[in-house]
Short mmCIF file of C-alpha atoms in Angstrom, two decimals:
data_model
loop_
_atom_site.label_atom_id
_atom_site.label_comp_id
_atom_site.label_asym_id
_atom_site.label_seq_id
_atom_site.Cartn_x
_atom_site.Cartn_y
_atom_site.Cartn_z
CA UNK A 13 116.75 116.67 129.73
CA UNK A 14 113.43 117.58 128.15
CA UNK A 15 112.68 120.86 129.97
CA UNK A 16 115.04 123.12 127.94
CA UNK A 17 113.10 122.06 124.81
CA UNK A 18 109.79 122.92 126.47
CA UNK A 19 111.00 126.22 127.91
CA UNK A 20 110.39 128.28 124.77
CA UNK A 21 106.81 127.01 124.13
CA UNK A 22 105.97 127.58 127.82
CA UNK A 23 107.42 131.11 127.62
CA UNK A 24 105.38 131.89 124.53
CA UNK A 25 102.09 130.61 125.98
CA UNK A 26 102.58 132.44 129.28
CA UNK A 27 103.74 135.67 127.59
CA UNK A 28 100.78 135.85 125.19
CA UNK A 29 98.36 135.04 128.00
CA UNK A 30 100.01 137.64 130.22
CA UNK A 31 99.84 140.29 127.50
CA UNK A 32 96.11 139.74 127.06
CA UNK A 33 95.35 139.77 130.79
CA UNK A 34 97.57 142.76 131.55
CA UNK A 35 96.52 144.88 128.58
CA UNK A 36 94.26 147.22 130.64
CA UNK A 37 97.09 147.80 133.14
CA UNK A 38 99.63 148.39 130.37
CA UNK A 39 97.37 150.97 128.73
CA UNK A 40 96.74 152.71 132.05
CA UNK A 41 100.47 152.95 132.76
CA UNK A 42 101.08 154.32 129.26
CA UNK A 43 98.53 157.11 129.80
CA UNK A 44 100.01 158.03 133.21
CA UNK A 45 103.54 158.21 131.77
CA UNK A 46 102.39 160.57 129.01
CA UNK A 47 100.62 162.81 131.52
CA UNK A 48 103.60 162.85 133.89
CA UNK A 49 106.48 163.87 131.59
CA UNK A 50 107.52 164.62 128.04
CA UNK A 51 108.75 161.80 125.84
CA UNK A 52 107.70 158.40 124.52
CA UNK A 53 105.88 155.80 126.62
CA UNK A 54 108.36 153.05 125.84
CA UNK A 55 112.10 153.12 126.22
CA UNK A 56 114.33 150.78 124.21
CA UNK A 57 117.96 150.00 124.89
CA UNK A 58 120.59 147.75 123.31
CA UNK A 59 121.27 144.67 125.42
CA UNK A 60 123.23 141.45 125.19
CA UNK A 61 121.23 138.31 124.41
CA UNK A 62 121.94 134.64 123.86
CA UNK A 63 125.35 134.02 122.32
CA UNK A 64 126.21 137.69 123.04
CA UNK A 65 124.03 138.83 120.16
CA UNK A 66 122.53 142.27 120.68
CA UNK A 67 118.84 143.09 120.76
CA UNK A 68 116.68 146.00 121.91
CA UNK A 69 114.92 145.56 125.22
CA UNK A 70 111.61 147.33 125.88
CA UNK A 71 110.66 149.08 129.11
CA UNK A 72 108.23 151.71 130.23
CA UNK A 73 110.15 154.99 130.28
CA UNK A 74 111.00 155.95 133.87
CA UNK A 75 113.64 158.61 133.25
CA UNK A 76 113.80 162.04 131.66
CA UNK A 77 114.46 162.15 127.92
CA UNK A 78 117.73 164.05 128.47
CA UNK A 79 119.24 161.29 130.66
CA UNK A 80 122.72 160.18 129.45
CA UNK A 81 122.27 157.22 127.12
CA UNK A 82 123.67 153.71 127.57
CA UNK A 83 124.76 154.44 131.12
CA UNK A 84 123.75 152.04 133.92
CA UNK A 85 121.69 153.86 136.54
CA UNK A 86 124.27 153.25 139.26
CA UNK A 87 126.91 154.97 137.12
CA UNK A 88 125.00 158.27 137.03
CA UNK A 89 126.30 160.92 139.42
CA UNK A 90 122.84 161.59 140.85
CA UNK A 91 120.42 158.89 139.63
CA UNK A 92 117.40 160.25 141.49
CA UNK A 93 117.38 163.55 139.58
CA UNK A 94 116.89 161.74 136.27
CA UNK A 95 114.00 159.55 137.38
CA UNK A 96 110.45 160.85 136.82
CA UNK A 97 107.80 160.90 139.54
CA UNK A 98 105.88 158.02 137.98
CA UNK A 99 109.16 156.32 137.10
CA UNK A 100 110.11 156.08 140.78
CA UNK A 101 107.00 154.02 141.48
CA UNK A 102 107.33 151.90 138.35
CA UNK A 103 110.93 151.00 139.16
CA UNK A 104 110.18 150.20 142.80
CA UNK A 105 107.37 147.84 141.80
CA UNK A 106 109.19 146.53 138.67
CA UNK A 107 106.15 147.48 136.56
CA UNK A 108 108.54 149.22 134.16
CA UNK A 109 109.71 145.76 133.06
CA UNK A 110 106.31 144.59 131.79
CA UNK A 111 106.85 145.60 128.11
CA UNK A 112 109.52 142.91 128.00
CA UNK A 113 106.63 140.53 127.46
CA UNK A 114 107.05 141.65 123.83
CA UNK A 115 110.73 140.61 123.92
CA UNK A 116 109.69 137.20 125.22
CA UNK A 117 107.12 136.77 122.43
CA UNK A 118 109.74 137.82 119.85
CA UNK A 119 112.18 135.24 121.20
CA UNK A 120 114.80 137.70 122.45
CA UNK A 121 114.20 136.71 126.07
CA UNK A 122 112.79 134.06 128.36
CA UNK A 123 110.60 134.62 131.41
CA UNK A 124 113.37 133.25 133.66
CA UNK A 125 117.09 133.70 132.97
CA UNK A 126 120.04 136.03 133.63
CA UNK A 127 119.03 139.66 133.28
CA UNK A 128 120.36 140.98 129.93
CA UNK A 129 123.46 143.13 130.34
CA UNK A 130 123.86 146.49 128.65
CA UNK A 131 126.00 146.21 125.52
CA UNK A 132 128.79 148.17 127.25
CA UNK A 133 128.78 146.32 130.60
CA UNK A 134 131.97 144.56 129.56
CA UNK A 135 132.87 143.45 133.10
CA UNK A 136 129.56 141.63 133.62
CA UNK A 137 129.62 140.09 130.14
CA UNK A 138 133.17 138.79 130.67
CA UNK A 139 132.32 137.35 134.08
CA UNK A 140 129.28 135.58 132.67
CA UNK A 141 131.49 133.95 130.03
CA UNK A 142 133.19 132.11 132.89
CA UNK A 143 129.90 130.46 133.82
CA UNK A 144 128.24 129.93 130.44
CA UNK A 145 125.56 132.48 131.35
CA UNK A 146 125.85 134.19 127.96
CA UNK A 147 124.87 130.94 126.23
CA UNK A 148 121.20 130.97 127.20
CA UNK A 149 118.35 133.42 126.68
CA UNK A 150 118.33 136.29 129.18
CA UNK A 151 115.24 136.59 131.35
CA UNK A 152 112.61 138.98 132.63
CA UNK A 153 113.74 137.83 136.07
CA UNK A 154 116.25 135.34 137.38
CA UNK A 155 118.15 133.71 140.22
CA UNK A 156 120.35 136.78 140.83
CA UNK A 157 117.26 139.03 140.96
CA UNK A 158 115.82 137.17 143.95
CA UNK A 159 119.20 136.99 145.68
CA UNK A 160 120.23 140.61 145.87
CA UNK A 161 119.36 142.36 142.58
CA UNK A 162 120.93 145.87 142.52
CA UNK A 163 122.87 145.24 145.73
CA UNK A 164 125.03 142.52 144.16
CA UNK A 165 128.59 143.20 142.99
CA UNK A 166 129.36 142.09 139.42
CA UNK A 167 131.24 138.90 140.30
CA UNK A 168 128.53 137.68 142.65
CA UNK A 169 125.80 138.45 140.12
CA UNK A 170 127.67 136.46 137.43
CA UNK A 171 128.24 133.57 139.86
CA UNK A 172 124.52 133.38 140.62
CA UNK A 173 123.74 133.52 136.88
CA UNK A 174 126.11 130.58 136.45
CA UNK A 175 124.39 128.71 139.27
CA UNK A 176 121.10 129.18 137.43
CA UNK A 177 122.62 127.69 134.26
CA UNK A 178 123.87 124.67 136.19
CA UNK A 179 120.51 124.05 137.86
CA UNK A 180 118.35 124.97 134.85
CA UNK A 181 115.08 123.10 135.13
CA UNK A 182 111.38 123.40 135.92
CA UNK A 183 111.93 123.42 139.69
CA UNK A 184 114.51 126.22 139.42
CA UNK A 185 112.24 128.34 137.21
CA UNK A 186 109.30 127.89 139.57
CA UNK A 187 111.52 128.93 142.49
CA UNK A 188 112.65 132.05 140.59
CA UNK A 189 109.10 132.93 139.52
CA UNK A 190 107.57 132.85 143.00
CA UNK A 191 110.73 134.31 144.53
CA UNK A 192 110.33 137.28 142.19
CA UNK A 193 106.76 137.88 143.35
CA UNK A 194 107.94 137.95 146.97
CA UNK A 195 110.90 140.22 146.12
CA UNK A 196 108.69 142.68 144.23
CA UNK A 197 106.19 142.85 147.11
CA UNK A 198 109.04 143.50 149.57
CA UNK A 199 111.02 145.71 147.12
CA UNK A 200 114.10 143.64 147.96
CA UNK A 201 117.41 144.71 146.43
CA UNK A 202 116.15 147.86 144.72
CA UNK A 203 118.95 150.39 145.10
CA UNK A 204 118.91 153.52 142.93
CA UNK A 205 122.56 154.43 142.67
CA UNK A 206 124.24 151.08 142.69
CA UNK A 207 125.68 148.27 144.71
CA UNK A 208 127.66 148.02 147.88
CA UNK A 209 130.82 148.37 145.80
CA UNK A 210 129.59 151.41 143.87
CA UNK A 211 132.87 153.35 143.78
CA UNK A 212 134.82 150.38 142.45
CA UNK A 213 132.11 149.66 139.88
CA UNK A 214 132.13 153.26 138.65
CA UNK A 215 135.92 153.25 138.34
CA UNK A 216 135.93 149.98 136.39
CA UNK A 217 133.11 151.18 134.14
CA UNK A 218 134.93 154.41 133.29
CA UNK A 219 138.14 152.52 132.54
CA UNK A 220 136.28 150.17 130.20
CA UNK A 221 134.69 153.14 128.42
CA UNK A 222 138.09 154.76 127.88
CA UNK A 223 139.66 151.61 126.46
CA UNK A 224 136.87 151.13 123.93
CA UNK A 225 136.52 154.72 122.65
#
């Protein structure tokens, strides 16, 4: 299949073009963030990439600088109190993800693929191993993002990531791309505070943290 070989050049062309076209918007967002709260414009965080190698993902900062580090938002006791006023809007519209264009240009990510897990999301990483979803570049958006996003429990998210791997191709990427636009417009699946199985997720996360510290 020829598409996987073309995927990286397509990503690079689209990312560079997008960076040029969106530069005025990116600069405007940066200024608003600085005016809204103390701290840097960009936020970087260690994530899991292809082959489970770690890299630093870039986002516009949407949370206070004293927010607990390396903790998924849905694991915070009161997520809303940590999110800035501008951050609330950026997260709802997914504009906070735009700096990941730089990750795509660097080769850390693809435009379409499984969303990169936090380095300490051991449950999600392990589930993705079952589907080969850790063997491809993570994406700015993906199949799971247009089929539930934050509302999805870990196992379902990993299953959808595996489905993407199985159906990887131009048609699948086009479906994910336009599905993402629709999801962003409708704000589908954006849940500050977690999934439908939040309590179970928090318990599992805390157990994983204890066994690795």
